[in-house]
Coordinates of N, CA and C in Angstrom, one line a residue:
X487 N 0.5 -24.5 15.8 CA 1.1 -23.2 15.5 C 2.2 -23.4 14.4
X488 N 2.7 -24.3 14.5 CA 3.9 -24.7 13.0 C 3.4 -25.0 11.8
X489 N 2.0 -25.7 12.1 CA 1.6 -25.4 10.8 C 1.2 -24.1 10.1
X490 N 0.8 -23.0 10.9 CA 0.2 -22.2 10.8 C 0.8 -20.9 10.7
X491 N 2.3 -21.2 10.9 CA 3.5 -20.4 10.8 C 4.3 -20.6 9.1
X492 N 4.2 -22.4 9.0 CA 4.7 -22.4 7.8 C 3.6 -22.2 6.6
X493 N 2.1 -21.9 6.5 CA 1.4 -21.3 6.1 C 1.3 -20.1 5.6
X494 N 1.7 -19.4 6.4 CA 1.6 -17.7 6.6 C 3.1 -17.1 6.1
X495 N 4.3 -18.0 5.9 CA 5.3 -17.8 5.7 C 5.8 -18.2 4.2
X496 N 4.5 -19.0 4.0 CA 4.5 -19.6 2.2 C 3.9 -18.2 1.5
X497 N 2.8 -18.0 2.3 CA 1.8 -17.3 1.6 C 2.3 -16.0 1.4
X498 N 3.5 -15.2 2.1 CA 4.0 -14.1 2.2 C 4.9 -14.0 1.2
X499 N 6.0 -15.7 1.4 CA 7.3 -15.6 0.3 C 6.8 -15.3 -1.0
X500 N 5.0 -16.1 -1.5 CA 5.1 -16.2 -3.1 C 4.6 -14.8 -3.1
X501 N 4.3 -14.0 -2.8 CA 3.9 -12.3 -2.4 C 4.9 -11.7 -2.6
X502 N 5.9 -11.8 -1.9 CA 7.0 -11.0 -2.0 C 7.7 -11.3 -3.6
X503 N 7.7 -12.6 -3.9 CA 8.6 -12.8 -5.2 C 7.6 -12.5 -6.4
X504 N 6.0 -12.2 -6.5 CA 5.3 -11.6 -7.2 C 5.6 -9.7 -6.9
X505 N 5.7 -9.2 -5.9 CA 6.2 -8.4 -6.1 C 7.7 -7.9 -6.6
X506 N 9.0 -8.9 -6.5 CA 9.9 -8.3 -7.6 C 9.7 -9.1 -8.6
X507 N 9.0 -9.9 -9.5 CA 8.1 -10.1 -10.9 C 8.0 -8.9 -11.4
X508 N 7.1 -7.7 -10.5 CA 5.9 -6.5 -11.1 C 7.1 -5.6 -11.4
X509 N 8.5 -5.6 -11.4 CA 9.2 -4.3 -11.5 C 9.1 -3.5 -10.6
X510 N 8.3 -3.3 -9.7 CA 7.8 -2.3 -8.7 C 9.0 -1.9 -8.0
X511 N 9.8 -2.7 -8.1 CA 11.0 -3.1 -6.4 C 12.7 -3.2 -7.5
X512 N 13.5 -2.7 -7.0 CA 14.6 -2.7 -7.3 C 15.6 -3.3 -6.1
X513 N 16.7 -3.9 -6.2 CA 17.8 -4.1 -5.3 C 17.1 -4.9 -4.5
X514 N 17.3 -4.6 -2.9 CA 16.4 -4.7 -1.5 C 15.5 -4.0 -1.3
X515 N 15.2 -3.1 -2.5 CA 14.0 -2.3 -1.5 C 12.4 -2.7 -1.8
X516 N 11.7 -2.3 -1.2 CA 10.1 -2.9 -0.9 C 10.1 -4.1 0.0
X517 N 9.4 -4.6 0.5 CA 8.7 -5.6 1.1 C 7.2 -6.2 1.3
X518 N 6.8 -7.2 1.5 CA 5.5 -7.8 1.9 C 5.2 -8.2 3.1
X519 N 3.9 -8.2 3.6 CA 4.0 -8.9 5.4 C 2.4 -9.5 4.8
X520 N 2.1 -10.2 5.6 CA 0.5 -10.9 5.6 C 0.5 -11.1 7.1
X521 N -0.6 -11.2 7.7 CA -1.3 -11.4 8.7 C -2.0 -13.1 9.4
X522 N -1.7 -13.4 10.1 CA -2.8 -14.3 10.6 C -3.3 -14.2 12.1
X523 N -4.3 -13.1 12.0 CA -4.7 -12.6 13.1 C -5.5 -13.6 14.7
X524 N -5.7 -15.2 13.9 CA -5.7 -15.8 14.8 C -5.0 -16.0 15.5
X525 N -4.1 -16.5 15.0 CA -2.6 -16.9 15.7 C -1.9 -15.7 16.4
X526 N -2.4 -14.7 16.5 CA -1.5 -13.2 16.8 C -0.6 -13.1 15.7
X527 N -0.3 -13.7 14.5 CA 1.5 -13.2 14.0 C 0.9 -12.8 12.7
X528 N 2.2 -11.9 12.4 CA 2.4 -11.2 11.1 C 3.6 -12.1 10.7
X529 N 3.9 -11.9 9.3 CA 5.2 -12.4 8.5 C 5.6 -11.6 7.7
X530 N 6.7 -11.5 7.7 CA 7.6 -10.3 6.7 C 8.7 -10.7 5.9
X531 N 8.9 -10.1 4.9 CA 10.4 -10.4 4.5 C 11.2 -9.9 5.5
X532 N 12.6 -10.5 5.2 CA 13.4 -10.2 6.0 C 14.1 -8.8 5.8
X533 N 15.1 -8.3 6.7 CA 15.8 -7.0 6.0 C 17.1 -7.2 5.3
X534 N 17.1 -6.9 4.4 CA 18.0 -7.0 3.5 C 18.6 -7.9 2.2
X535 N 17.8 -9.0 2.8 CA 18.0 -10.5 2.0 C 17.5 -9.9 0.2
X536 N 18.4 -10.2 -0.9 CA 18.0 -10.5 -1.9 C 16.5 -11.3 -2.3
X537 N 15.9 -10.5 -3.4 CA 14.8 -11.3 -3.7 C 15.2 -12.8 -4.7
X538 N 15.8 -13.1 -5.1 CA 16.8 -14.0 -6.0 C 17.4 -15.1 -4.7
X539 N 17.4 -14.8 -3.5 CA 17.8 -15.7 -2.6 C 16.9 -15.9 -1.7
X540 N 15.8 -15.4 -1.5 CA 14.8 -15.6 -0.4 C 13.7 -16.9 -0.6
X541 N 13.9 -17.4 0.2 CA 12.9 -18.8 0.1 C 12.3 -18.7 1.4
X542 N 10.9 -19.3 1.5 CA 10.1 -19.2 2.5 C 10.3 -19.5 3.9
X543 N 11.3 -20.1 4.1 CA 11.8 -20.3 5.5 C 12.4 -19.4 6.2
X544 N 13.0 -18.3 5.3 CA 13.8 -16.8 5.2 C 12.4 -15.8 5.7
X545 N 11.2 -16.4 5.8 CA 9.8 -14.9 6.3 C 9.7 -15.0 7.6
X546 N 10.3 -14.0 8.3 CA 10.2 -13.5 9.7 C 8.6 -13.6 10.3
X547 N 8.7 -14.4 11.4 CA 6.9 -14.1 11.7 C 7.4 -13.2 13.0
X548 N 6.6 -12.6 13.5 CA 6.6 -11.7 14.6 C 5.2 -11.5 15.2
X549 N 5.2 -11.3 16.4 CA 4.3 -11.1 17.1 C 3.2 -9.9 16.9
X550 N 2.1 -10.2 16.4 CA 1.0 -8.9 16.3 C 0.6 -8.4 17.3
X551 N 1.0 -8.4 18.6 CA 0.7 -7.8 19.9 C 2.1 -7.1 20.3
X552 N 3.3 -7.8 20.3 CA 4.5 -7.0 20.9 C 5.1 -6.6 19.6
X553 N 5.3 -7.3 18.4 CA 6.6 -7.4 17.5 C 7.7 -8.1 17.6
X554 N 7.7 -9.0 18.5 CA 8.4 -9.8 18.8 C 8.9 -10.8 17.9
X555 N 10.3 -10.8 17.0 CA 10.3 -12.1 16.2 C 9.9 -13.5 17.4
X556 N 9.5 -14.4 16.3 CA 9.1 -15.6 16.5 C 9.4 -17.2 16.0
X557 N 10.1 -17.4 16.3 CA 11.0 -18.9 16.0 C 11.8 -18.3 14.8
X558 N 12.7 -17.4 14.5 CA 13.7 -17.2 13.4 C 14.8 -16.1 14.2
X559 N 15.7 -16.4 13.2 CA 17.7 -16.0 13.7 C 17.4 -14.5 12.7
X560 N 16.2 -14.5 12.2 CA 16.8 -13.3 11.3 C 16.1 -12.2 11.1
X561 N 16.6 -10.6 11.2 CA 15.9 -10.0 11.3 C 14.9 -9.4 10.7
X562 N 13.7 -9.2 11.1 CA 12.8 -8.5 9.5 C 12.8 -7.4 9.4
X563 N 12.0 -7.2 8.1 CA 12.3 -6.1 7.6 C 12.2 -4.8 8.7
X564 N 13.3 -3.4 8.4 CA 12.7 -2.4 8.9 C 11.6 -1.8 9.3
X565 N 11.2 -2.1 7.7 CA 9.5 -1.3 8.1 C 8.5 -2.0 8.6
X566 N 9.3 -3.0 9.6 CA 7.8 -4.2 10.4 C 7.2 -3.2 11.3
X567 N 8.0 -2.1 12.2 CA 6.6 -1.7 13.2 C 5.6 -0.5 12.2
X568 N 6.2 -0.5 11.0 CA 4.6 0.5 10.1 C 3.9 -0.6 9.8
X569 N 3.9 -1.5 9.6 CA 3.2 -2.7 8.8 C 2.7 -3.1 9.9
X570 N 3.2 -3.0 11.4 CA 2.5 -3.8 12.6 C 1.2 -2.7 12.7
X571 N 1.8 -1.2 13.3 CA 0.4 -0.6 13.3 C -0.5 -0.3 12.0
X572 N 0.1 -0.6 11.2 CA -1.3 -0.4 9.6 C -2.2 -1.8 10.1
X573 N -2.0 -2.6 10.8 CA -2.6 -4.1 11.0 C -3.4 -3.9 12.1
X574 N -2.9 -2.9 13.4 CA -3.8 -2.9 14.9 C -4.8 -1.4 14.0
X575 N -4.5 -1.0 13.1 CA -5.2 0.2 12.8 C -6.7 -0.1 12.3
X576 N -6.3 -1.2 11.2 CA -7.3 -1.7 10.1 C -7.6 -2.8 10.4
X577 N -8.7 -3.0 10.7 CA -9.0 -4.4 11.1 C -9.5 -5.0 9.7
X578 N -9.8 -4.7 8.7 CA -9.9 -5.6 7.4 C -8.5 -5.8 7.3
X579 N -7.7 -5.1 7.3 CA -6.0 -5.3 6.5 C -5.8 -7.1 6.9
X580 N -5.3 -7.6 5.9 CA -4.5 -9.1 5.6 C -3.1 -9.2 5.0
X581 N -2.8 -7.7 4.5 CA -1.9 -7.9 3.4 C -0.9 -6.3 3.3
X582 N 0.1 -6.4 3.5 CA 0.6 -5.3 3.8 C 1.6 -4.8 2.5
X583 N 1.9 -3.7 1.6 CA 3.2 -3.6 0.4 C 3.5 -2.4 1.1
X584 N 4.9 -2.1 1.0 CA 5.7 -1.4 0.8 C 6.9 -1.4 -0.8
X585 N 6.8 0.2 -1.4 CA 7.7 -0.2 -2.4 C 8.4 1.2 -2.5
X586 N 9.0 1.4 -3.8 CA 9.7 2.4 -4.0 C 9.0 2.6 -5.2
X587 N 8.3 2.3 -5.7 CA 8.6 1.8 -7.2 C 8.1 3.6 -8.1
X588 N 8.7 4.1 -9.0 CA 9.1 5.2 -9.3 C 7.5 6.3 -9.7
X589 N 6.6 6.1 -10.4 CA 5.9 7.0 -10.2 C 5.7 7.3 -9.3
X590 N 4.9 6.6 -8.3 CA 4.1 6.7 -7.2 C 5.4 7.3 -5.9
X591 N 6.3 7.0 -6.0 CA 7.5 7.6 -5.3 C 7.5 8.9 -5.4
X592 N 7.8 9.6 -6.8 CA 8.0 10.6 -7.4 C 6.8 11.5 -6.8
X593 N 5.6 11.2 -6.8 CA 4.5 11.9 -6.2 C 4.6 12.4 -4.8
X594 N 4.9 11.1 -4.3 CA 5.4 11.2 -2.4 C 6.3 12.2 -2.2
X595 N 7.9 12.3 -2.8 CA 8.7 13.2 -2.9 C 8.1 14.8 -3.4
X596 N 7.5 14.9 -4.0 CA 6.6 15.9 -4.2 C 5.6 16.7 -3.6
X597 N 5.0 15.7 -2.8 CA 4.3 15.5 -1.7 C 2.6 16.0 -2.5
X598 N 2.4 15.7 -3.3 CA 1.1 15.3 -4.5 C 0.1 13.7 -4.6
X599 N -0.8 14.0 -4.1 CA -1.6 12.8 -3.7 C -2.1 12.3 -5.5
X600 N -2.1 11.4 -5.1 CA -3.0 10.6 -6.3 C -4.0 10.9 -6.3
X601 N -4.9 11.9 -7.2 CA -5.8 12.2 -7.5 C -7.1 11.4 -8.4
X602 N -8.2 11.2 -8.1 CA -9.4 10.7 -8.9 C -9.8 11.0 -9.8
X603 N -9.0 11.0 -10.9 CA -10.0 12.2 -12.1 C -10.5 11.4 -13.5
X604 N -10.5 9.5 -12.6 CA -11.4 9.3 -14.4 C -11.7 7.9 -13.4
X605 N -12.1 7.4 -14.4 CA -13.4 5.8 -14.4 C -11.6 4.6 -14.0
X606 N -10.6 4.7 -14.5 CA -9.9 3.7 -14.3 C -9.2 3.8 -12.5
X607 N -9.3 4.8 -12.4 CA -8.8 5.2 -10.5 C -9.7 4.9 -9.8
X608 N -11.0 5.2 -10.4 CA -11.8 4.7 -9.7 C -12.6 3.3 -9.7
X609 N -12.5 2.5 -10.4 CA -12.4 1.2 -10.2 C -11.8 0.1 -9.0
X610 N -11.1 0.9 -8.7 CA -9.9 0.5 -7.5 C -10.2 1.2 -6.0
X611 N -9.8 3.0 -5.8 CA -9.6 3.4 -5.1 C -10.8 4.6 -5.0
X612 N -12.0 4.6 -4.4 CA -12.8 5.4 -4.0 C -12.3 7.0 -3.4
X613 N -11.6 7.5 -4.7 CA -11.3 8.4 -4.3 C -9.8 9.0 -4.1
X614 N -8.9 10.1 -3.6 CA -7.8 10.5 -3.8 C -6.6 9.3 -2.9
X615 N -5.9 9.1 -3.6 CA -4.5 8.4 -2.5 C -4.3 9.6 -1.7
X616 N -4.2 9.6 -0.5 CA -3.7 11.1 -0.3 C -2.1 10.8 -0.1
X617 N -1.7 11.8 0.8 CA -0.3 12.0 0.9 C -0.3 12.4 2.4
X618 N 0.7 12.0 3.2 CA 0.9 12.0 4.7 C 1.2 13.3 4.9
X619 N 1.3 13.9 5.9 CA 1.6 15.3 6.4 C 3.1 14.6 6.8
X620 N 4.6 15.9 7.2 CA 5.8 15.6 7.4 C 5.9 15.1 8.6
X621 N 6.4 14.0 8.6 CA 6.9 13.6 10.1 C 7.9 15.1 11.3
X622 N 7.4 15.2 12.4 CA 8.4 15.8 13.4 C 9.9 15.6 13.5
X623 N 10.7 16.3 13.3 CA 12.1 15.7 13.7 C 12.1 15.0 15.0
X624 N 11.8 14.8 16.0 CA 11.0 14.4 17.1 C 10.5 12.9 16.3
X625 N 9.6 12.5 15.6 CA 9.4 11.7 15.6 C 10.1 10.4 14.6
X626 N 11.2 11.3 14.1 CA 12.3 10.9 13.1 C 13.4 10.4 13.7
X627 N 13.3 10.8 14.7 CA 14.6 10.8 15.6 C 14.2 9.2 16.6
X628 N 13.2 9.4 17.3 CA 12.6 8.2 18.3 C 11.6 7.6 16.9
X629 N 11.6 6.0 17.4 CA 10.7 5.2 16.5 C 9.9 5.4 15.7
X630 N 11.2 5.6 14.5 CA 10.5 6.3 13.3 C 9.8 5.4 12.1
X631 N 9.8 4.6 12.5 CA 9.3 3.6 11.2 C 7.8 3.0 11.9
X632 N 8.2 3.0 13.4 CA 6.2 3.6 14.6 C 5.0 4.1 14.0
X633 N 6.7 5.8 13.8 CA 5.5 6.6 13.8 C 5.1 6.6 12.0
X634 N 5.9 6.3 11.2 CA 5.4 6.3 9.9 C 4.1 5.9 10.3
X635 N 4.0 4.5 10.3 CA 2.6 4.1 10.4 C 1.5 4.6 10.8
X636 N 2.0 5.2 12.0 CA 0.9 6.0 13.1 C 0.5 7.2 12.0
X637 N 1.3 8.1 11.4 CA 0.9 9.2 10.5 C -0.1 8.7 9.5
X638 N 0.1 7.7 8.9 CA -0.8 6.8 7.9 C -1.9 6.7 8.4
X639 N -1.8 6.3 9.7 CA -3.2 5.6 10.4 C -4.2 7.5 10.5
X640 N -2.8 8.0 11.5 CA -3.8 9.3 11.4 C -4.2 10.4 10.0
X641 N -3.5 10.5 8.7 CA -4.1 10.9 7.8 C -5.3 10.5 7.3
X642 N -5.4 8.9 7.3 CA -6.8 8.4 7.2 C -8.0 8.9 7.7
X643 N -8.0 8.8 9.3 CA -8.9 9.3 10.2 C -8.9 10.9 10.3
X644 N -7.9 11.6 10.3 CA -8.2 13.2 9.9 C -9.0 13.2 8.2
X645 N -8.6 12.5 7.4 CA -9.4 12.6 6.3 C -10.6 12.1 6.1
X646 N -11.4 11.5 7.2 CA -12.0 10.6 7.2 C -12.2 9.4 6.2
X647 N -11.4 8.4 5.6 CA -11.2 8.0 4.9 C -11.1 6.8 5.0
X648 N -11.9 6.2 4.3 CA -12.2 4.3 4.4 C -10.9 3.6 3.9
X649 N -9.9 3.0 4.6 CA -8.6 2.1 4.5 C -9.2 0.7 3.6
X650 N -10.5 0.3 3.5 CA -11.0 -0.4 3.0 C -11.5 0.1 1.2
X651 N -11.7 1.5 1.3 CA -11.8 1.7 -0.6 C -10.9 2.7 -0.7
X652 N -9.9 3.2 -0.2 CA -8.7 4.0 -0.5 C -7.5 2.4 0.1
X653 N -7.1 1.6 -0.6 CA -6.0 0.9 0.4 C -4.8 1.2 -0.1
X654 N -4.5 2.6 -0.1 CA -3.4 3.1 -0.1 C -2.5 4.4 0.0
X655 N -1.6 4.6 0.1 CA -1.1 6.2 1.0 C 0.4 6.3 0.3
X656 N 0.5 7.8 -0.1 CA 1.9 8.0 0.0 C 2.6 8.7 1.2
X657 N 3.3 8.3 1.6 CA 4.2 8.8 2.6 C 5.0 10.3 2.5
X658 N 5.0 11.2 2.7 CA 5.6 12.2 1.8 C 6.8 12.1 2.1
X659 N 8.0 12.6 1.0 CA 9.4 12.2 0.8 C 9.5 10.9 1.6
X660 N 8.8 9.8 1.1 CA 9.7 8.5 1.1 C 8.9 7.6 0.3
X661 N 7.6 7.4 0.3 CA 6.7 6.2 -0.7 C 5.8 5.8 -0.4
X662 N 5.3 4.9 -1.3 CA 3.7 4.3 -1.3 C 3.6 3.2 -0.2
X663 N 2.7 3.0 0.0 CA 2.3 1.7 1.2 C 0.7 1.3 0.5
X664 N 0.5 0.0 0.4 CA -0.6 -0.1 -0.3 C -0.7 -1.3 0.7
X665 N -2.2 -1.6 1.0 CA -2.9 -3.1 1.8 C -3.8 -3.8 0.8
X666 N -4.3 -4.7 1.8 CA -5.3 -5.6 0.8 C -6.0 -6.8 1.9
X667 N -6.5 -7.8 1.3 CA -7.3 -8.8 2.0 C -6.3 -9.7 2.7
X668 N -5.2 -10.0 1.6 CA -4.1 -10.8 1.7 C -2.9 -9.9 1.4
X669 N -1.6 -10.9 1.4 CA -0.6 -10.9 1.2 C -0.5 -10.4 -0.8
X670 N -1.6 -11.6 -1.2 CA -1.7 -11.1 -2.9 C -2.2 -9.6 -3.4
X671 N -3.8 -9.6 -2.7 CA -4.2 -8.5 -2.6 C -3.5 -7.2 -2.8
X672 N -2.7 -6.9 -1.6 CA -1.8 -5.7 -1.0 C -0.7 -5.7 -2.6
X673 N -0.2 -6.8 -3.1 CA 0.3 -6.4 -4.5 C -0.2 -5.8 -5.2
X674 N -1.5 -6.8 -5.6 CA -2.4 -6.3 -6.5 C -2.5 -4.5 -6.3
X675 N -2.7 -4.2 -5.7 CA -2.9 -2.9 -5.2 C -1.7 -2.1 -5.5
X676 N -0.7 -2.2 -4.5 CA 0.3 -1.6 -5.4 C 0.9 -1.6 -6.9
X677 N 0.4 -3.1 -7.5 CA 0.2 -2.4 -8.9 C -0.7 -1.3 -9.7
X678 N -1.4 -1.3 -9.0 CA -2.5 -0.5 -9.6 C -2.2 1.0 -9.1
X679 N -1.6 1.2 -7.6 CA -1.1 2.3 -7.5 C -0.2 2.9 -8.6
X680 N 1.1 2.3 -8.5 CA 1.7 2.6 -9.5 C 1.5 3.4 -11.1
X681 N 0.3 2.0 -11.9 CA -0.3 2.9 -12.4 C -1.2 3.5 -12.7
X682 N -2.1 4.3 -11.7 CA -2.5 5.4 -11.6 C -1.6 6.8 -11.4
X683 N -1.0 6.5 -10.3 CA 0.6 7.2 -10.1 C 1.2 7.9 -11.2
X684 N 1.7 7.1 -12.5 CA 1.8 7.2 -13.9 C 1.2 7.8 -14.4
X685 N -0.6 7.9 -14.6 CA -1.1 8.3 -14.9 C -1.1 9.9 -14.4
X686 N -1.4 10.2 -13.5 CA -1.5 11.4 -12.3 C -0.4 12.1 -12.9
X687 N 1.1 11.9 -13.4 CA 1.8 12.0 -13.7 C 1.4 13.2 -15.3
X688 N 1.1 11.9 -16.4 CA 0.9 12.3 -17.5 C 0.0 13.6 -17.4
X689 N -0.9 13.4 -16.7 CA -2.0 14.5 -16.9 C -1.4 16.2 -15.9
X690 N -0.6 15.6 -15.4 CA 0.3 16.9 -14.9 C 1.2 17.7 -16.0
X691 N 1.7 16.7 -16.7 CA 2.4 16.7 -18.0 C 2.0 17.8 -18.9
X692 N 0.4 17.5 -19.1 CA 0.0 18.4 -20.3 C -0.5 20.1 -19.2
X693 N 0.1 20.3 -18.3 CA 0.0 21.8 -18.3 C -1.3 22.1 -17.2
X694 N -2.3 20.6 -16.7 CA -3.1 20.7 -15.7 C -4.0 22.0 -15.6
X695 N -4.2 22.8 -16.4 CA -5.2 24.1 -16.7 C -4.2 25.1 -16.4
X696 N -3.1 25.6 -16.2 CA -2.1 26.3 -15.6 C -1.3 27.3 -17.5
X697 N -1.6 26.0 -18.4 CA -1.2 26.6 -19.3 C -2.7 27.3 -20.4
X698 N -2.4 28.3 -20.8 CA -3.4 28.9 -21.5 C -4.1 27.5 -22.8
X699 N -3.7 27.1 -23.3 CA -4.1 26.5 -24.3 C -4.7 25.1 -23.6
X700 N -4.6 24.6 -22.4 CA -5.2 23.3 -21.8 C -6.4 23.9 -21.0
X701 N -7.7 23.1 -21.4 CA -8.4 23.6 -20.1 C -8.1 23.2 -18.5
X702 N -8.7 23.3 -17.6 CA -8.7 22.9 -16.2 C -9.1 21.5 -16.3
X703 N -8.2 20.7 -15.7 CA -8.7 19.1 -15.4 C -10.1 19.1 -14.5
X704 N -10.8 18.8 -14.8 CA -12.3 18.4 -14.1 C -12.5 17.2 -13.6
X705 N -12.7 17.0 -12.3 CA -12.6 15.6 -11.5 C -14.2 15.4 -12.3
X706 N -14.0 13.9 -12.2 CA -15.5 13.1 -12.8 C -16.4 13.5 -11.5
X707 N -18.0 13.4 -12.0 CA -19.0 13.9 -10.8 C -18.5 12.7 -9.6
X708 N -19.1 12.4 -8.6 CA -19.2 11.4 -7.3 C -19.8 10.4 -8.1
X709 N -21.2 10.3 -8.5 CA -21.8 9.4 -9.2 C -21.1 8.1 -10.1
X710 N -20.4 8.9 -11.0 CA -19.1 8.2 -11.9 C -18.9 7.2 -10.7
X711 N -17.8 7.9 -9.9 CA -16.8 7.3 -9.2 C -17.4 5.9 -8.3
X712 N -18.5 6.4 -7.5 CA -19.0 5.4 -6.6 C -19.5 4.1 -7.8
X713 N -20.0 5.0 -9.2 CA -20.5 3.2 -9.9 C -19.3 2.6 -10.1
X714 N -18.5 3.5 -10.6 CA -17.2 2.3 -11.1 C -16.8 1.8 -10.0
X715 N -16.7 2.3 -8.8 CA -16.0 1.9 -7.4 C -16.6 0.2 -7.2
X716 N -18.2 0.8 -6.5 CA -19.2 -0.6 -6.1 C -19.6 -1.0 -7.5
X717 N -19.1 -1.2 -8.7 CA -19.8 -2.5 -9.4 C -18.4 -3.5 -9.2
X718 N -17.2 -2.7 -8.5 CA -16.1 -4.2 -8.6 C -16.1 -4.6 -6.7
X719 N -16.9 -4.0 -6.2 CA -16.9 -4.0 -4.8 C -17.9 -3.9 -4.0
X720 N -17.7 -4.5 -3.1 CA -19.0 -4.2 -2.0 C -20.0 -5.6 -2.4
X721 N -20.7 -5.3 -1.5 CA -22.1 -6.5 -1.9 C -22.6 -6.4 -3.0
X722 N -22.9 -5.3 -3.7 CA -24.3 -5.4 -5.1 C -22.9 -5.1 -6.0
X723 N -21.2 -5.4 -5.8 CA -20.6 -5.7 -6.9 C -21.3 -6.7 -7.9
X724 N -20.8 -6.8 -9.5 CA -21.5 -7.5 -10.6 C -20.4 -7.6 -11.5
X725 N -19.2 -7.1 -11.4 CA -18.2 -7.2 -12.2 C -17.2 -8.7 -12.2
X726 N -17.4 -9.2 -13.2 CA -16.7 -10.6 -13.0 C -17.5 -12.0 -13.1
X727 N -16.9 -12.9 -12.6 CA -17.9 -14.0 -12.4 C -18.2 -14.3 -11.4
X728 N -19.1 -15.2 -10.8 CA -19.9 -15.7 -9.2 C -18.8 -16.4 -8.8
X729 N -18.5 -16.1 -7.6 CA -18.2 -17.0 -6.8 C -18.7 -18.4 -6.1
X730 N -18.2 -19.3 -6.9 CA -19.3 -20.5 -6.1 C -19.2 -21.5 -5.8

């Protein structure tokens, strides 16, 4: 188990410090968690700790069945019980982001999903990021960082929506949450949220058919989307090199 704690606690730290690399993350805010679902434990940054001071000994592991920290004095991050149920929710998830990072925020606060409307969104994410419905005061009030997750888990399933080619959600008025295979993965992804995010942005910019002189944005057909999607995914992916 120690080995397999200081494993999971490597693999999270260099995660977290690739995510304040990406710009995504300002101050304390954002975090990383990875999974090792053998062992029951998740690992998280801590809450509050500087990225500039956090070294791998500093990643909280906790229990994937209760949330229970697990051999550490320190607390983790806030948002561990959303990251705990995005983990009992998704059984592919390995890799959990949380960020702030400013497009994709700006959307959330607005409460405007990332929309699909060309070949580069869809490379990545089969379709719209959507955007959470408001939390209850009721559920803001009692275990609210629970129920974040829980709303995540349930936008998915009301939208019927694969967590495996959408791995990611805006929260409305608060932010992005993006997953992955791993700890890396779940970055990767939030970068890519981001910019799309950016993008979704610009194209709102020019007037989105609203203004006389722009036509109506036209989502690409399904066809588009699912090739660009499954040539970087799935089994009959071809994009890249062999794995071997």
């Amino acid at each position: 188990m120690g080995k397999v704690k200081a494993a999971l606690r490597d693999e999270v730290h260099r995660a977290n410090m690739e995510l304040a690399r990406s710009g995504l993350v300002m101050g304390t805010f954002g975090n990383v968690s990875g999974v090792d679902r053998a062992a029951g434990l998740m690992a998280i940054k801590p809450s509050g700790v500087p990225y500039d001071q956090l070294k791998p000994e500093h990643i909280v592991p906790v229990s994937l069945a209760t949330g229970e920290v697990v051999d550490s004095n320190l607390r983790p991050s806030s948002d561990t019980p959303t990251h705990l149920e995005l983990y009992r929710a998704f059984a592919s998830c390995g890799g959990v982001v949380h960020t702030h990072s400013e497009s994709a925020t700006a959307l959330a606060q607005a409460g405007l999903p990332v929309r699909c409307l060309g070949t580069t969104h869809a490379d990545h994410f089969r379709g719209d990021v959507p955007v959470t419905r408001p939390l209850t005061k009721r559920e803001v009030a009692t275990d609210y960082e629970r129920n974040t997750g829980l709303v995540i888990v349930e936008t998915f399933r009301r939208k019927r929506l694969s967590p495996e080619e959408v791995a990611a959600v805006l929260v409305l008025n608060h932010g992005p949450f993006t997953w992955g295979a791993d700890a890396k993965g779940a970055v990767e992804n939030a970068r890519i949220l981001e910019y799309v995010a950016r993008m979704e942005i610009l194209v709102r910019s020019t007037g989105d058919g609203r203004r006389h002189r722009f036509p109506g944005v036209k989502r690409p057909a399904a066809y588009l989307v699912d090739r660009h999607y499954l040539r970087k995914h799935g089994k009959g992916a071809y994009y890249g090199q062999e794995k071997k």
